[in-house]
Every structure is written in C-alpha cells, then in structure tokens.
XYZ file of C-alpha atoms in Angstrom:
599
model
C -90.813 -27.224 -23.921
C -89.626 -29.150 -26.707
C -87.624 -26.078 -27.915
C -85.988 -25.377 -24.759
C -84.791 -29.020 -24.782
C -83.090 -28.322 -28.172
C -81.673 -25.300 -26.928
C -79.987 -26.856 -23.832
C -78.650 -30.053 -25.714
C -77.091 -28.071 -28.647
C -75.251 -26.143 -25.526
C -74.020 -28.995 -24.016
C -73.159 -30.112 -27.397
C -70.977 -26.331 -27.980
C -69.751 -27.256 -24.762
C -68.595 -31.019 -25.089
C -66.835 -29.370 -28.603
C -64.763 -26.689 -26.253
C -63.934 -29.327 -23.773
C -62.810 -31.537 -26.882
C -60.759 -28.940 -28.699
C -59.110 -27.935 -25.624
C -58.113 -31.217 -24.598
C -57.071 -32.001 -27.535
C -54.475 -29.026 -27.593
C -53.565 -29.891 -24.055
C -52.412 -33.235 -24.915
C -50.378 -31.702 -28.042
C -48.754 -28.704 -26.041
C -48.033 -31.668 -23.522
C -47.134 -35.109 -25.104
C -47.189 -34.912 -29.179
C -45.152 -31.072 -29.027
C -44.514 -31.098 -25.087
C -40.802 -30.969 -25.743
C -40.937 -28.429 -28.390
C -43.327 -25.893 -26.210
C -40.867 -26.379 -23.199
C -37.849 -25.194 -25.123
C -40.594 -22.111 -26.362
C -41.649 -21.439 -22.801
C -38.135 -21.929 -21.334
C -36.828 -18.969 -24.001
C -39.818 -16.739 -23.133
C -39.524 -15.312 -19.652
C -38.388 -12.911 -17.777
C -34.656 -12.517 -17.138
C -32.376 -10.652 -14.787
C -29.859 -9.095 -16.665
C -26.694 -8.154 -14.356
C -24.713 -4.662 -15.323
C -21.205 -4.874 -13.968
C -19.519 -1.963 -12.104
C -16.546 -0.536 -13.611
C -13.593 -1.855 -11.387
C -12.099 1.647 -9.229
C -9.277 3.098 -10.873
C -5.860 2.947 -8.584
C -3.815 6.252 -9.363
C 0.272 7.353 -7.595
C 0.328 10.409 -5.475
C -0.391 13.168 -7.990
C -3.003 11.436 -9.239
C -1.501 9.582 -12.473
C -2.906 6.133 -13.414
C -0.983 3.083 -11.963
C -3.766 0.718 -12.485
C -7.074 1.401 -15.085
C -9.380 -0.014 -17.255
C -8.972 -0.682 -21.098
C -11.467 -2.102 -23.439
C -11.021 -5.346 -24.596
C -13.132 -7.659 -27.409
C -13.179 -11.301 -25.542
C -15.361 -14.458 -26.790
C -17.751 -15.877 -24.930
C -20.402 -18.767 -25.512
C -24.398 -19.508 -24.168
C -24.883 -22.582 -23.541
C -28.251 -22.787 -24.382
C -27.415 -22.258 -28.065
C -24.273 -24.930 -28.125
C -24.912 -27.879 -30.293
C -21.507 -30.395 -29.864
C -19.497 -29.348 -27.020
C -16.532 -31.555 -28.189
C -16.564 -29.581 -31.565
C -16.272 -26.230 -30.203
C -13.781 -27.800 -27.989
C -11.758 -28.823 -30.910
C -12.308 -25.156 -32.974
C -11.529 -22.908 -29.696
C -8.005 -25.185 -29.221
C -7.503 -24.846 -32.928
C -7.527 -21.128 -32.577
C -6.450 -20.189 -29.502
C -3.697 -21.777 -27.068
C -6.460 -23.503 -24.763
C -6.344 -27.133 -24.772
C -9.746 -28.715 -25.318
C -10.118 -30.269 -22.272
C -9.818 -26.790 -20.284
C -12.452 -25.859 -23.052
C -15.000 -28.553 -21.914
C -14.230 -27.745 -18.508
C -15.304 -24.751 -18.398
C -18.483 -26.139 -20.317
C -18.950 -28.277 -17.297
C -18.684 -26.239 -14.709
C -20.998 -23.583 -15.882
C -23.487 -26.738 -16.933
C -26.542 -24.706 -14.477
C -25.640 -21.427 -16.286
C -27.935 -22.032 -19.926
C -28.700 -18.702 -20.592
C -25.858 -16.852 -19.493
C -22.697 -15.695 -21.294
C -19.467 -17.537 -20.339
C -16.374 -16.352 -20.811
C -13.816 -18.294 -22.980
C -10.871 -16.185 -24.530
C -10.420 -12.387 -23.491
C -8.170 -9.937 -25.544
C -8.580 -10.869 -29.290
C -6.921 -9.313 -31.989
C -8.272 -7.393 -34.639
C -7.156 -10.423 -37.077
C -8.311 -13.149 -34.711
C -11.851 -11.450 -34.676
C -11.922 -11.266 -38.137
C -10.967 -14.825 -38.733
C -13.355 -16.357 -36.025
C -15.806 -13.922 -37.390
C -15.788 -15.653 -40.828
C -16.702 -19.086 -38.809
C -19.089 -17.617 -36.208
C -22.438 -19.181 -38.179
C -21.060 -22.458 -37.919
C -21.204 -21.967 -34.015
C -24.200 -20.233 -32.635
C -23.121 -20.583 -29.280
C -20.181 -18.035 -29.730
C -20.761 -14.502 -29.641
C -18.020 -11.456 -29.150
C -18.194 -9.095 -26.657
C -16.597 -5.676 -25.740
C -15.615 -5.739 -22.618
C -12.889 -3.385 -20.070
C -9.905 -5.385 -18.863
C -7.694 -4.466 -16.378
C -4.401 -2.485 -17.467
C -1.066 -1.604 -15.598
C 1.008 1.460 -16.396
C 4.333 -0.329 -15.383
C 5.610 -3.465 -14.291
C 5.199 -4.211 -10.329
C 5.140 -6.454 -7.573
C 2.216 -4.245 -5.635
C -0.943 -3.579 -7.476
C -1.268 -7.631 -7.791
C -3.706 -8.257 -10.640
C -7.504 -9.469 -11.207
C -8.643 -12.822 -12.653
C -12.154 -14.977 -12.854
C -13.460 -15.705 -9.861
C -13.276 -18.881 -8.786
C -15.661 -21.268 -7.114
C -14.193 -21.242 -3.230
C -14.261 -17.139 -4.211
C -17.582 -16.963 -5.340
C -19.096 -18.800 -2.302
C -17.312 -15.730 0.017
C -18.387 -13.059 -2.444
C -21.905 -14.563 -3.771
C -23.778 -12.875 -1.633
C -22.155 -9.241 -2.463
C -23.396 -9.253 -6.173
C -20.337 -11.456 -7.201
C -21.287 -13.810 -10.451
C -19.454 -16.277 -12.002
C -18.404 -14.240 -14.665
C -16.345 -11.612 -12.098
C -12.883 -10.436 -12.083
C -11.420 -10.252 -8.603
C -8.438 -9.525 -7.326
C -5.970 -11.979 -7.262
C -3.194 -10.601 -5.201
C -1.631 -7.473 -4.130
C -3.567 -4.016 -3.929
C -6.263 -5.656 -6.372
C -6.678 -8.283 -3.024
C -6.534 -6.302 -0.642
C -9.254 -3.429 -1.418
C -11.170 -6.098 -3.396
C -14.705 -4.746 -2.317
C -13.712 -0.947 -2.804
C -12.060 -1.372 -5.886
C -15.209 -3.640 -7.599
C -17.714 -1.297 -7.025
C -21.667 -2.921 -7.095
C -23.840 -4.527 -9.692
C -26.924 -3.629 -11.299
C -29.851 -5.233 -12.933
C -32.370 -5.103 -15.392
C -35.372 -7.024 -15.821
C -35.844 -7.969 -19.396
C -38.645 -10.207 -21.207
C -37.562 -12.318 -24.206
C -38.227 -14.183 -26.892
C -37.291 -17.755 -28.113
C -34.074 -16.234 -29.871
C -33.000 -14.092 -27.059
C -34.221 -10.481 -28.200
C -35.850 -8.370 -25.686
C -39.196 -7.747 -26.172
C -38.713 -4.160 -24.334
C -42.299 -4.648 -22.463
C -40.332 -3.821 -19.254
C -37.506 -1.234 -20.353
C -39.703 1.770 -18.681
C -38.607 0.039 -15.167
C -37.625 -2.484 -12.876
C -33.802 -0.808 -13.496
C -30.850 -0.356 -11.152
C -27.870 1.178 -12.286
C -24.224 -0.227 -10.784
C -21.902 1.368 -8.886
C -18.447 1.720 -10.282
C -15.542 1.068 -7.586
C -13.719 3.184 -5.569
C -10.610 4.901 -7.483
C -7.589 4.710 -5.006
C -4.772 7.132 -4.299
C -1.516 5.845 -3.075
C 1.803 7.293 -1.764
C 3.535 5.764 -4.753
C 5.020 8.242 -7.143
C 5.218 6.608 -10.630
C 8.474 8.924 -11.366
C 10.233 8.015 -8.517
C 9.293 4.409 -9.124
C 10.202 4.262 -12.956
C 13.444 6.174 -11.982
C 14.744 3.523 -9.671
C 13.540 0.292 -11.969
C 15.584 1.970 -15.175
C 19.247 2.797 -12.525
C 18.990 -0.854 -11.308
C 21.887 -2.864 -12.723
C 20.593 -4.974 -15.450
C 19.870 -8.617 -14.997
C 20.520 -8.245 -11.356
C 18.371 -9.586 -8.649
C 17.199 -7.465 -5.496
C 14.703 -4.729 -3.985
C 14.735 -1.207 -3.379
C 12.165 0.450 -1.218
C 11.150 4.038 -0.259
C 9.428 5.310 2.577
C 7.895 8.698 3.533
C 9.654 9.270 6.820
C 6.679 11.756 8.123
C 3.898 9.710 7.238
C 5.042 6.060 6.472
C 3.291 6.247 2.772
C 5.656 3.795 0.738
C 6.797 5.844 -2.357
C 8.489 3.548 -4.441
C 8.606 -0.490 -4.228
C 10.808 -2.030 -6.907
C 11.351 -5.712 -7.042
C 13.968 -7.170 -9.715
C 13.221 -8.758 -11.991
C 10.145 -6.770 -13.145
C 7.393 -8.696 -13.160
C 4.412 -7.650 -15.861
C 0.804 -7.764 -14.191
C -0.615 -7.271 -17.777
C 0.186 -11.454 -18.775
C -3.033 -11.797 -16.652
C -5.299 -9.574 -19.239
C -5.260 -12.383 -21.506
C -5.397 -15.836 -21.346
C -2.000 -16.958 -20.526
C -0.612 -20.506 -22.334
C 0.699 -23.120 -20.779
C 4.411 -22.448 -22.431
C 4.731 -18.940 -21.413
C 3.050 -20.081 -17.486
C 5.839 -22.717 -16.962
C 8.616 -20.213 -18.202
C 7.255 -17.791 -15.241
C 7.239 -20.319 -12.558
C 10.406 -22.334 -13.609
C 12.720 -19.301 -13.948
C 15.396 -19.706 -11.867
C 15.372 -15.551 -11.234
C 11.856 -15.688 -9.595
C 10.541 -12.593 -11.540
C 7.340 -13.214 -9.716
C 8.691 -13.059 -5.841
C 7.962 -10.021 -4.400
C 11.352 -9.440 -2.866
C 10.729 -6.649 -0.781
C 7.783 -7.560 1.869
C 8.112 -11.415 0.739
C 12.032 -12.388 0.802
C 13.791 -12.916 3.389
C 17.576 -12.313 3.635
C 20.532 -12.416 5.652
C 21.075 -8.646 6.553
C 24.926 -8.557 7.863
C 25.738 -5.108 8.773
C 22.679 -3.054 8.847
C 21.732 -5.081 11.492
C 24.839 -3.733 13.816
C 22.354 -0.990 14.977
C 20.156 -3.114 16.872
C 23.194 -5.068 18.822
C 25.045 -1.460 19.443
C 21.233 -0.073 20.981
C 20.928 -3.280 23.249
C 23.904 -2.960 24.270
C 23.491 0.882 25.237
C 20.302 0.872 26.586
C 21.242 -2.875 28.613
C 23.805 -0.934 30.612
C 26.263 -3.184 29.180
C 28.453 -0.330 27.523
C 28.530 3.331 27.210
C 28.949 5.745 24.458
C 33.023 6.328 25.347
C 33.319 2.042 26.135
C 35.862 0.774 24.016
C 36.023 -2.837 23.845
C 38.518 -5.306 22.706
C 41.103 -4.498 20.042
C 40.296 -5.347 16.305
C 43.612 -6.750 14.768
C 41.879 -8.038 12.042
C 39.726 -11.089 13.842
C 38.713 -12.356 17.436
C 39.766 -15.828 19.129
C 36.302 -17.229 20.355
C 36.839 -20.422 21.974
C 38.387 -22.213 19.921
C 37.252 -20.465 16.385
C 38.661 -17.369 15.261
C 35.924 -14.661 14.094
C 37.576 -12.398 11.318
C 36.851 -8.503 10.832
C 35.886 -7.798 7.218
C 39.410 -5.504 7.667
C 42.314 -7.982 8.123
C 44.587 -5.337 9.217
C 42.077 -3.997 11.845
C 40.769 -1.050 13.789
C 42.243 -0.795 16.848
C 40.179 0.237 19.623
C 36.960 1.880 19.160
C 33.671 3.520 20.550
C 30.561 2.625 19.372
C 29.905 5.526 16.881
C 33.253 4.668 15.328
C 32.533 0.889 15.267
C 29.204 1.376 13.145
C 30.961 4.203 10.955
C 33.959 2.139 10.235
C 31.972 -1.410 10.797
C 33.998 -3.236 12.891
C 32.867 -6.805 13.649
C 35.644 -7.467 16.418
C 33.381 -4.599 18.507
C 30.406 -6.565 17.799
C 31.826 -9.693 18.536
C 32.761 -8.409 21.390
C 29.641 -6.888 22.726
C 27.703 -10.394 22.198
C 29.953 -11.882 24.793
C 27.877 -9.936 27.412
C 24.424 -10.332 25.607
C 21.981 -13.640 26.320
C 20.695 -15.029 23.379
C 17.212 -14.918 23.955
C 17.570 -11.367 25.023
C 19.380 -10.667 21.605
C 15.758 -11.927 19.885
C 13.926 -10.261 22.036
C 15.372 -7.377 21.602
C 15.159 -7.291 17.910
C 11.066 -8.013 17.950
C 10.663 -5.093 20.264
C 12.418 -2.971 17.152
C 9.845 -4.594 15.387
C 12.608 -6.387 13.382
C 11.704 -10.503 12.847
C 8.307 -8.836 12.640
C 5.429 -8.581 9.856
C 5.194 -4.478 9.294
C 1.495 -5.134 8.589
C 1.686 -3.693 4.977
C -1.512 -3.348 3.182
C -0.684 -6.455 1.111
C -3.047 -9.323 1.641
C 0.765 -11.432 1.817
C 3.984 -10.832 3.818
C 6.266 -12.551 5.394
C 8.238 -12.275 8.444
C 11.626 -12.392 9.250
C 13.615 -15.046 11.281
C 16.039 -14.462 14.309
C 16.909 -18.478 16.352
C 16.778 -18.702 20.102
C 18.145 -20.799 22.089
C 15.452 -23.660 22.251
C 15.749 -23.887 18.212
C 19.868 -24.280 18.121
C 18.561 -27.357 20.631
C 15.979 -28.361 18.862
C 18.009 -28.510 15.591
C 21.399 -29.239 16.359
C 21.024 -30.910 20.028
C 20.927 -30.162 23.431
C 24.883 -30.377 23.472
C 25.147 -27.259 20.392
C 27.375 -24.402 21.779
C 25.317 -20.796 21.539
C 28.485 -18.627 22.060
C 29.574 -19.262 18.254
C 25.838 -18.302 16.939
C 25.384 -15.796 19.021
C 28.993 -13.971 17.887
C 27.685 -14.322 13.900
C 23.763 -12.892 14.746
C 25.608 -9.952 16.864
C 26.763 -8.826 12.825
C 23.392 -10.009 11.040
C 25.096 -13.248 9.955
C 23.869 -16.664 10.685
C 20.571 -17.500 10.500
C 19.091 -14.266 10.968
C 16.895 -13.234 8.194
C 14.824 -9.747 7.556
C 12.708 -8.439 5.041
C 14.172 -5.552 3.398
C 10.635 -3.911 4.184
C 11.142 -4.329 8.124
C 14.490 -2.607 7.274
C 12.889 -0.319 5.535
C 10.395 0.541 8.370
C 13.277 0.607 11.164
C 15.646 2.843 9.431
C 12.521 5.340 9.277
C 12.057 5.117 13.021
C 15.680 6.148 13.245
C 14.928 9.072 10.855
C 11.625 10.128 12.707
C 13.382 10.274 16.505
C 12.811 6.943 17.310
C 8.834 6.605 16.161
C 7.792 3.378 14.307
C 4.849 4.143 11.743
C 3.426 0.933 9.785
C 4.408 1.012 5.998
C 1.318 1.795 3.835
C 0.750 2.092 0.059
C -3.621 3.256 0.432
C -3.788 7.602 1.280
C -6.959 8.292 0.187
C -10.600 6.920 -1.017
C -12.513 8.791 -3.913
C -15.796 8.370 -2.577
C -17.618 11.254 -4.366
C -14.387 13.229 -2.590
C -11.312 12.557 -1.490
C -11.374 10.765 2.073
C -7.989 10.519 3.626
C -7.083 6.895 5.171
C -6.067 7.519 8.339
C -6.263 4.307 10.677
C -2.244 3.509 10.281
C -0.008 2.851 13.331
C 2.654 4.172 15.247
C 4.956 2.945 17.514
C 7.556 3.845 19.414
C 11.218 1.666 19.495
C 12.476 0.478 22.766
C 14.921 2.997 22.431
C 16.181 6.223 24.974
C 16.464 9.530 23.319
C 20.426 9.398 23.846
C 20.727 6.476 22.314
C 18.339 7.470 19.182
C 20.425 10.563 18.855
C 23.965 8.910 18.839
C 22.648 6.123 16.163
C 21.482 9.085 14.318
C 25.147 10.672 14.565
C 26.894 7.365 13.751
C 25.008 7.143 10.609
C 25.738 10.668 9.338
C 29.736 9.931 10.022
C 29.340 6.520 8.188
C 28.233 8.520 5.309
C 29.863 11.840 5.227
C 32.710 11.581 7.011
C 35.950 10.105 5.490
C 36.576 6.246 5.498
C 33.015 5.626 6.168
C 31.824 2.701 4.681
C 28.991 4.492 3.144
C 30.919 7.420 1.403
C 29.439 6.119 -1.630
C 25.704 7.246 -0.894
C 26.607 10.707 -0.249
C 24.590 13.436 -1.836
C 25.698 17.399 -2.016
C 23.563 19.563 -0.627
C 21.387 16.648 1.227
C 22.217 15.056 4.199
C 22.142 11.231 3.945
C 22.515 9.318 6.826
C 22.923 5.175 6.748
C 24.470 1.687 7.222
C 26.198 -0.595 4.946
C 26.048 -4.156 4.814
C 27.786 -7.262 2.883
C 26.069 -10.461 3.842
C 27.519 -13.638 3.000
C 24.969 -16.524 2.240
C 23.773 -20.273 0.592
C 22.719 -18.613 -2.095
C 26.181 -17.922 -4.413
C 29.675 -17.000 -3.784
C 28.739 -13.110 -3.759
C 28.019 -11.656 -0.472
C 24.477 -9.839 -0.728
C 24.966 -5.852 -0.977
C 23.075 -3.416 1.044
C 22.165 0.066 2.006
C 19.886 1.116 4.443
C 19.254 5.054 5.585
C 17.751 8.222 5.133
C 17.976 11.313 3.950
C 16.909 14.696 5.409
C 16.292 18.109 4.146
C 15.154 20.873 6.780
C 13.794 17.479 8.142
C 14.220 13.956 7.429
C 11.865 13.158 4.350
C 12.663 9.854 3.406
C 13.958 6.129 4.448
C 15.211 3.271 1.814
C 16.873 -0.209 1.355
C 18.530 -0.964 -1.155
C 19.553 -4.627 -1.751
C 21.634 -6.577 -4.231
C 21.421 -10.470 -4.518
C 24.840 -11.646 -4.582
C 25.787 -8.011 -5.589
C 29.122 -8.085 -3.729
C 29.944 -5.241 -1.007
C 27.227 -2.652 0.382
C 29.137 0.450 -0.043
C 30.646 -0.214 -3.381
C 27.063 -1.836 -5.268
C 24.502 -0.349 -2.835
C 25.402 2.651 -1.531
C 25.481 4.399 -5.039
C 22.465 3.010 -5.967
C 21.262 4.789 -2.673
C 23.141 8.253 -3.884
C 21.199 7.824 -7.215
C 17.733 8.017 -5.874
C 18.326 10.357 -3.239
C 19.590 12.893 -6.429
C 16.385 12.492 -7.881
C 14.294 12.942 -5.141
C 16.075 16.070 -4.625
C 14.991 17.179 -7.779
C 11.822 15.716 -7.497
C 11.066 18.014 -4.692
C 11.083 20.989 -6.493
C 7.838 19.807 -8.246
C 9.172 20.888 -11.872
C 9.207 18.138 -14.690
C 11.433 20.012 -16.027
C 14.069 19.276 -14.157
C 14.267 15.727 -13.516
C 11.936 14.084 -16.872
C 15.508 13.984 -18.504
C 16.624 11.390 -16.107
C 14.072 9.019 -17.186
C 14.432 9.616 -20.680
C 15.513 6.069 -22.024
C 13.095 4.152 -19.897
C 10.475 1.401 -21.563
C 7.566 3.436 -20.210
C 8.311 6.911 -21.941
C-alpha cells in the first residue's frame, strides 16, 4: 500500500514538472520572446507563389513581329525585409529619376503586400546594375529581377502600350488572376484584346523558411503552370507601314491610312509625328513626360481615328449623291455658271478658280472641283437633310475600329446654328460652305477612309479592322466584322466611281498628281481652309484597283497647302509600292525602304 502511494505521488510529481516546463515555455514563446516567435512563425508558412503568363505576341500580316516580348533586369523591393523606408527613398531618387516621394508611395500603397516583390525601376543598365549591385547589402529589401518587357518594332499610334496596373484596374481584373504587380494594356491594341493578349496565371505552393528559401517539402505538387496569351495577327503590313512613315515630308503634321477594299483589314495607319510606344518600357521622368504632353506637335494624338478635321473637297461626293439620288438633279443637269464665285444674298462665295468653269455636269464638277456647282446644289438641299444624309454614309459617324478610343466627326444642324448663334442666324450662308466640306464640318480621316472604300467595293460599307486572326493552338480567323450598305443607287455609285477615275487620269483633273502607270487610281482632292494656320489642310482620298479594286487611303497634310499638289503625290507614292508589293518579292521593293530608322 505504502509503495503504491509512492508510486502515484512521484507521478503526479513527473506530472506537475511537465505542466511546469511547459508553461513555462508557453509564457516565453508568448510574452518574454512572443514578438520574436511571431516574426519566426510569420516567415514559416506556406506561400502561393504566382507564375505570370507571357503577354501574346501581336505580329503584321505575314506574320512579322509588330509587338513582342524582350527581357529586361528591373529592381524590385519586399517589404518585409525594408528597414527605413525614407532611406531607400532617398538612395532609389539618388539613382534613378524617381522622386522620393513617388518612392514612398509606392511603399504605401503596397503597405498589405509584406512578402511580395514590388516593383520599383524596370530596364536597368548593365552599369546601373553593377553600381546598385555594389550597394545592395546595405539594403536587404532590394533584390534584381529578370523580367520580359514589352517591345515595339516601330513607332505607332495603334498597338497602344502596357503599364502597371492600377488600383480602379485591378478591382475589374482581380478576379481574372490580375495582381498588383501586372502589366495591362494601357491603350490601343494592348486595350483592346487585354484578356487575349495576357494570357493566365499560375501558382505554386511553396513552404519557407524565416529567410525566404523554400524548403521544397511541396515541389512534387500542388503546381499549375500559366497560360501565355494569345499571339495576334493583324492586316497591318510592317513594309507598307515603314514605307509610308519614311515618304512623309519631314516635320510635317498629318495621317495616312490604308484599307483593304475586299475585306476592310486596315493595312497601314501612320500618324505624324511618330510617336515611340517603347518610352513606356521604362520608367519615364518627369522632364522627358512634360516634353511629350507640352509639345505643341501632339506626337501622341492619334490623328487618324482621333482628329477631327475640316475635309473641304473630298466631301463634294456626298452633296453631288444627295443631290442625285434626292431627285434634285440629274447626271446631264448643269447648274449655274462658275465665273469664278457665286452672289449668295448678300455674300459672294468664291470658286477656288477665279476665272471659272463655265457650266458643268456633275462628273465634270467633282473632276474639275467646282464650288459654284456645289454652291449651287445646296440652294435646293435642307439643312437637316444635308446631316442626315451624311450619317446614313456613315460619315459624322464612329467606324467602330477595334481601338478601345475614337472619335466621331461633327456635321451642325439647324437647332445648333440656333442654339449658338441665335434664333435670328441665317442657315443659307452655312449651308453653302458645308455643301464643299467647309464650315464646321469635321471628319476623321478614318471615316474617309472607310467611305472611299465603299465607293471602291460598289457601294458596300465594311467596318475598318486591324485583329484577322487568333493563335489559339491554330490560327482562328476573326470574322464578326460588319457590312453595310450606303444609301446609295447603283447609277449613282457607278457615275461617282467614273468621276473619280477622270479626276485622276484625265487631263486638268485636280488629282493628276496621284496617278500611277499601269494601276488605275481613282480619287478626290481636297484643300481645306481652317483655325488652325494660314495653310489650307491638303488631302487625298481614293482607291486604287487592279483586276479589282484592292485598296482605299487618305492622305492628309496639316496646313500642307493644296490636295493635289502635297497629297495627291504622296497618294501616287504608296500606290507604287503597293504595286510592287503585290508581287510578293522583297526583292523588288526592300530598296525603297533602304534609308529608313528601322533597317
């Protein structure tokens, strides 16, 4: 009895000792060390680590890179490792052109985000790395990492270009695998197929230690690769494109675009001045940000789907069709003498030929561009009918481009002369200036672009598009674009057709200057005078046909003086090398771009 006693105190005793001892190290994990062990635990866990996709390539029609992705050392920071936030402040603006208060912004706003690594400064130099390198122990928080940028093969107003994502961004793309640490398109192509082009994110579950090193107990599972993006085909072709930015008059300002008359694919979108999509690769500074926005040239205004101009002649087609298909005149109608001007009321309305034209038909009136037989023709036409005329041509009218931005052009009714000059304003005076694309009329040189097609194609309207094809393990054709068909007869669609060859190939036609041999080029002058300088604005708007027509384009020339002498050659230049470009032989044309920045 006595021994069993013994037995069960010196238990209770073992026991009491346990309870003691673990107590004891309870109340030193917890109080005396707690802070200590919490830093341990918090740097031993499990973590998620997130594999980016490879952003989708974006190649031209033959399948040569317009937009790809180049590797890139950037510097980042965890903020579980940073010590004095105000110090690396001060170092990264030392180093870099970052101010330090961006610095500690970004510090702030990624406060939640200990463990992760934040981006700070992308695209470092060989010397830069090595001199931060020589510093990198006094700052544990920094670390390099090789990462893929995006890259552009040319300058351009269409691809757009990627950037971070940024917080009213992430809370739309959170939920698709975004993180804070994401490139997304910014603008342009890169915008618009966002969520083909960035492909989906992986994972892998890792367990680490206090310093961050994977303790590979998990690396046999718990892995999903990512998805790389979508590559992209376009209708661009990078020679035809590179062709037309080196024959553009130097340190001029304008557009010219190029449309595939069968299909509507866009084939070449130059908007001067050239604007570089690569600035955005690297952190841009503040000097070099303010020279982009505060040049008075607008390098970054995408002239083409974004500007809006008066169009002056080219737009004599649409009051010459309403006219026609209103009844109001006939092919043979010849209206009022040109002399040089027309009495309107009490304001005379010049012809851009002081000694004048005589009497003419409606073919010879575009061909020789007579305003008096506009003029003249807007006497019988309403105003309101005039605008609604020109919508239905889808003129005044966003193209719907696959560009996340575009704007539309601008034709006044009646209400707005009302509303902004008073209910007293005379409309016969407007309405005589919009009949020649003067006024306040402005169009896009895309919807131009786009109409002038229609023309080409007998009349049917087919939405401008840069996007052909998906690479989606193969190549799916896009195929959702759409057609429409102008408000316009057959007759009438076949004598515009016929005025437009005679304006070009027949003599004193104001568009002798695009002529081509061997191609037929059909189109429309026009020299628009505006607010914006003394020079009237210079265009050309047409086609040109093979055994069919192939191709539409605009050109346009701020302030560049008259259409046939500026634009119309311009016009004759590309339509050379497309011939030539046709016959699918380097040979033959790579001589033409010899000179440019991009060989």
């Amino acid at each position: 009895m006595y021994r069993k006693h013994v037995a069960s105190w010196k238990s209770q005793l073992v026991l009491l000792g346990l309870f003691l001892i673990l107590g004891f190290s309870l109340f030193n994990m917890q109080v005396i060390n707690g802070e200590r062990y919490l830093a341990i635990s918090e740097n031993n866990y499990v973590r998620i680590v997130k594999i980016n996709p490879l952003r989708g390539n974006i190649f031209d029609r033959k399948y040569r890179e317009i937009a790809s992705n180049t590797s890139s050392d950037n510097l980042h920071f965890t903020l579980s490792r940073l010590r004095d936030s105000h110090r690396l402040a001060q170092f990264i603006s030392a180093n870099f052109d970052i101010d330090s208060l961006s610095v500690l912004k970004i510090i702030h706003d990624n406060r939640f985000r200990k463990y992760h690594d934040i981006s700070l400064v992308k695209g470092l130099t060989y010397e830069k790395l090595v001199e931060i390198a020589e510093r990198m122990n006094e700052f544990p928080s920094l670390k390099f990492k090789s990462e893929y940028v995006r890259q552009y093969s040319y300058p351009n107003h269409f691809t757009g270009h990627t950037g971070p994502v940024s917080e009213s961004e992430y809370e739309i793309y959170k939920d698709k695998g975004y993180s804070l640490n994401s490139e997304i398109g910014k603008n342009g192509l890169e915008k618009q197929y966002e969520e083909l082009l960035h492909g989906t994110a992986g994972f892998q579950l890792i367990q680490v230690d206090a310093t961050g090193k994977s303790l590979e107990f998990l690396k046999h599972n718990l892995y999903k690769p990512a998805l790389n993006g979508k590559d992209l085909i376009l209708s661009v072709d990078n020679d035809l494109q590179n062709y037309i930015r080196k024959i553009f008059p130097a340190k001029e300002k304008g557009a010219v675009v190029v449309m595939d008359v069968r299909t509507g694919g866009i084939l070449a979108y130059v908007s001067m001045p050239e604007f570089d999509p690569n600035v955005y690769s690297s952190a841009i500074s503040k000097p070099v940000w303010e020279s982009m926005i505060n040049n008075p040239d607008k390098p970054m205004l995408d002239r083409i789907s974004n500007g809006t101009y008066p169009p002056g002649s080219i737009f004599k087609m649409i009051t010459a069709s309403l006219a026609l298909e209103a009844g109001l005149i006939t092919p043979e109608t010849k209206m009022t003498e040109c002399t040089g001007g027309l009495q309107v009321g009490d304001r005379f309305f010049g012809c851009w030929y002081a000694a004048g034209h005589g009497r003419l038909s409606v073919s010879d009136a575009i061909k020789y561009s007579c305003d008096v037989f506009f003029y003249d023709v807007s006497l019988l036409i309403e105003l309101d009918d005039m605008k609604r005329f020109t919508e239905q041509n889808f003129l005044t009218m966003k193209t719907g481009v696959d560009l996340p931005t575009e704007r539309r052009g601008f034709f006044p009714d009646e209400r707005w002369y009302i509303e902004n000059y008073g209910r007293y304003t005379g409309i016969i005076g407007p309405k005589v200036n919009l009949s020649i694309g003067q006024g306040e009329l402005l169009i896009t040189p895309l919807e131009f672009c786009a109409y002038y097609s229609a023309l080409a194609n007998d009349g049917i309207w087919q939405q401008p598009h840069f996007l052909e094809e998906i690479i989606d393990q193969e190549r799916v054709p896009v195929r959702d674009y759409e057609n429409r068909r102008l408000p316009l007869s057959e007759e009438t669609v076949k004598l515009l057709q016929h005025a437009l060859d005679r304006t070009v190939n027949e003599r004193w036609g104001t568009g002798a200057g695009a002529k081509v041999a061997g191609v037929k080029v059909c189109g429309k002058t026009g020299s628009a005078e505006n607010h914006m300088g003394d020079e009237t604005h210079a265009w050309f708007a047409g086609y040109a046909e093979w055994e069919e027509p192939e191709i539409a384009f605009v050109v346009f020339v701020e302030n560049g003086g008259h259409g046939g002498a500026k634009a119309a050659p311009l016009a004759s230049e590309l339509v050379t090398f497309y011939d030539l470009l046709r016959t699918n032989d380097p040979q033959n044309y790579h001589h033409l771009l010899k000179g440019n920045s991009e060989d």
